[in-house]
CSV table of C-alpha atoms in Angstrom, one decimal:
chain,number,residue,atom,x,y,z
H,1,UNK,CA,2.6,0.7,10.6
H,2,UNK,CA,6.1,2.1,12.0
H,3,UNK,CA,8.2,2.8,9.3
H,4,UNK,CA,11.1,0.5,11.1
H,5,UNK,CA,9.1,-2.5,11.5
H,6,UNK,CA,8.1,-2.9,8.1
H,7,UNK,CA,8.6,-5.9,5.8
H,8,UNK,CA,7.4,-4.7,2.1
H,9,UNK,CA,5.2,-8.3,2.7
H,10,UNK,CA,2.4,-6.6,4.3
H,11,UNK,CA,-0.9,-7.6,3.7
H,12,UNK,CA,-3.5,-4.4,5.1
H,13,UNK,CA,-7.4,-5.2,4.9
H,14,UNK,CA,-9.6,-2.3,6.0
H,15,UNK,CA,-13.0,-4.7,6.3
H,16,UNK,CA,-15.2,-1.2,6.4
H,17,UNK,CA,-13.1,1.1,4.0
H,18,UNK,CA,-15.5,3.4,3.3
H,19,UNK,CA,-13.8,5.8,0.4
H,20,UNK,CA,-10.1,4.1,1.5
H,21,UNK,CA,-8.5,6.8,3.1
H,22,UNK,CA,-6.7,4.4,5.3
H,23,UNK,CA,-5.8,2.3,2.3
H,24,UNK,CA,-4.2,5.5,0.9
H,25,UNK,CA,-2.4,5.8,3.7
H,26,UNK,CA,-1.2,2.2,4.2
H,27,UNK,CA,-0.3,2.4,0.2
H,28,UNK,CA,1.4,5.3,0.9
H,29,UNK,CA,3.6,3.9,3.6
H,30,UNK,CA,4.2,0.5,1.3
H,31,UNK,CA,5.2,2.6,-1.3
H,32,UNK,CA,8.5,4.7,0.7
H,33,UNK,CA,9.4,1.4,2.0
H,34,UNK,CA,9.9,-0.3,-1.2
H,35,UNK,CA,11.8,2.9,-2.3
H,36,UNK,CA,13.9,3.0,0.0
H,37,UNK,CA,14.7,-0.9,-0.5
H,38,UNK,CA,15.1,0.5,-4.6
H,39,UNK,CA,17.4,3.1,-4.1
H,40,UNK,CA,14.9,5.8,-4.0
H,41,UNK,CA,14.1,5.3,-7.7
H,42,UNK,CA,10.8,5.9,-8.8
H,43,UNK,CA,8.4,2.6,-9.6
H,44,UNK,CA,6.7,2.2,-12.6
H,45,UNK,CA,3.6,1.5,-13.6
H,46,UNK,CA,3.8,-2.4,-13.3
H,47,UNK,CA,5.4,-2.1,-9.8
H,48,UNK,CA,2.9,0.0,-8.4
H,49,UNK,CA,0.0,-1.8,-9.9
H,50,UNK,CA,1.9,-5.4,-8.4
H,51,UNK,CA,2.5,-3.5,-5.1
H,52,UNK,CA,-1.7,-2.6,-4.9
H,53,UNK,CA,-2.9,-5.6,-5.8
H,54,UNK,CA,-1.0,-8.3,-3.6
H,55,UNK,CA,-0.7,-5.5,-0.4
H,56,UNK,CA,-3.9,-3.5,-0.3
H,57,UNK,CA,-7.5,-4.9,0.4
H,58,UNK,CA,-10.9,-2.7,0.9
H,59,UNK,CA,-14.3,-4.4,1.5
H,60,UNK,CA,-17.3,-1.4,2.1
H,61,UNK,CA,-21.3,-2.8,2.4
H,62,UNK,CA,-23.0,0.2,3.2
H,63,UNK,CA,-23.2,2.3,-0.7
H,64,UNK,CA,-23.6,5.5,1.3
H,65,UNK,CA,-20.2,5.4,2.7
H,66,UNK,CA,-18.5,4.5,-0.1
Protein backbone atom coordinates (compact mmCIF):
# COMPACT_ATOMS: atom_id res chain seq x y z
CA UNK A 1 0.00 0.00 0.00
CA UNK A 2 2.43 2.97 -1.14
CA UNK A 3 1.61 5.96 0.44
CA UNK A 4 1.48 7.77 -3.25
CA UNK A 5 -0.88 5.45 -4.83
CA UNK A 6 -3.48 5.58 -2.41
CA UNK A 7 -7.11 6.56 -3.02
CA UNK A 8 -8.84 6.84 0.71
CA UNK A 9 -11.46 4.17 -1.29
CA UNK A 10 -9.57 1.13 -0.42
CA UNK A 11 -11.17 -1.80 0.49
CA UNK A 12 -8.27 -4.35 2.45
CA UNK A 13 -9.65 -8.02 3.35
CA UNK A 14 -7.01 -10.07 5.21
CA UNK A 15 -9.12 -13.65 4.59
CA UNK A 16 -6.84 -15.37 7.50
CA UNK A 17 -6.27 -12.33 9.97
CA UNK A 18 -5.43 -14.10 12.69
CA UNK A 19 -5.20 -11.20 15.72
CA UNK A 20 -5.20 -8.29 12.62
CA UNK A 21 -1.93 -7.04 12.80
CA UNK A 22 -2.05 -6.44 9.13
CA UNK A 23 -5.47 -4.78 9.53
CA UNK A 24 -3.75 -2.43 12.00
CA UNK A 25 -1.38 -1.65 9.73
CA UNK A 26 -3.64 -1.11 6.62
CA UNK A 27 -5.88 1.14 9.23
CA UNK A 28 -3.05 2.79 10.05
CA UNK A 29 -1.99 3.73 6.54
CA UNK A 30 -5.89 4.72 5.70
CA UNK A 31 -5.95 6.77 8.52
CA UNK A 32 -2.58 9.35 7.44
CA UNK A 33 -4.01 9.38 4.14
CA UNK A 34 -7.30 10.82 5.03
CA UNK A 35 -5.29 13.24 7.26
CA UNK A 36 -3.48 14.48 4.99
CA UNK A 37 -6.61 14.96 2.53
CA UNK A 38 -8.14 16.83 6.09
CA UNK A 39 -5.51 19.11 6.73
CA UNK A 40 -3.84 17.06 9.28
CA UNK A 41 -6.68 17.50 11.70
CA UNK A 42 -7.47 14.94 13.91
CA UNK A 43 -10.77 12.62 13.13
CA UNK A 44 -13.31 11.99 15.47
CA UNK A 45 -14.93 9.41 16.74
CA UNK A 46 -17.60 8.97 13.85
CA UNK A 47 -14.84 9.38 11.15
CA UNK A 48 -12.78 6.78 12.35
CA UNK A 49 -15.52 4.44 13.23
CA UNK A 50 -16.99 5.21 9.23
CA UNK A 51 -13.35 4.86 8.01
CA UNK A 52 -13.14 1.04 9.88
CA UNK A 53 -16.14 -0.12 8.86
CA UNK A 54 -16.43 0.58 4.98
CA UNK A 55 -12.26 0.02 4.57
CA UNK A 56 -11.21 -2.71 6.82
CA UNK A 57 -12.27 -6.55 6.65
CA UNK A 58 -10.85 -9.59 8.79
CA UNK A 59 -12.20 -13.14 8.47
CA UNK A 60 -10.02 -15.81 10.97
CA UNK A 61 -11.51 -19.79 11.18
CA UNK A 62 -8.98 -21.33 13.22
CA UNK A 63 -9.98 -19.94 17.26
CA UNK A 64 -6.33 -20.63 18.14
CA UNK A 65 -4.97 -17.96 15.98
CA UNK A 66 -7.25 -15.52 16.78
Amino acid sequence: MPYDKLTGKERILDPACGSGVFLVGAFRRLLNKWRSDNYWQRPDAKTLKELLQKSIYGIEIDRNAI
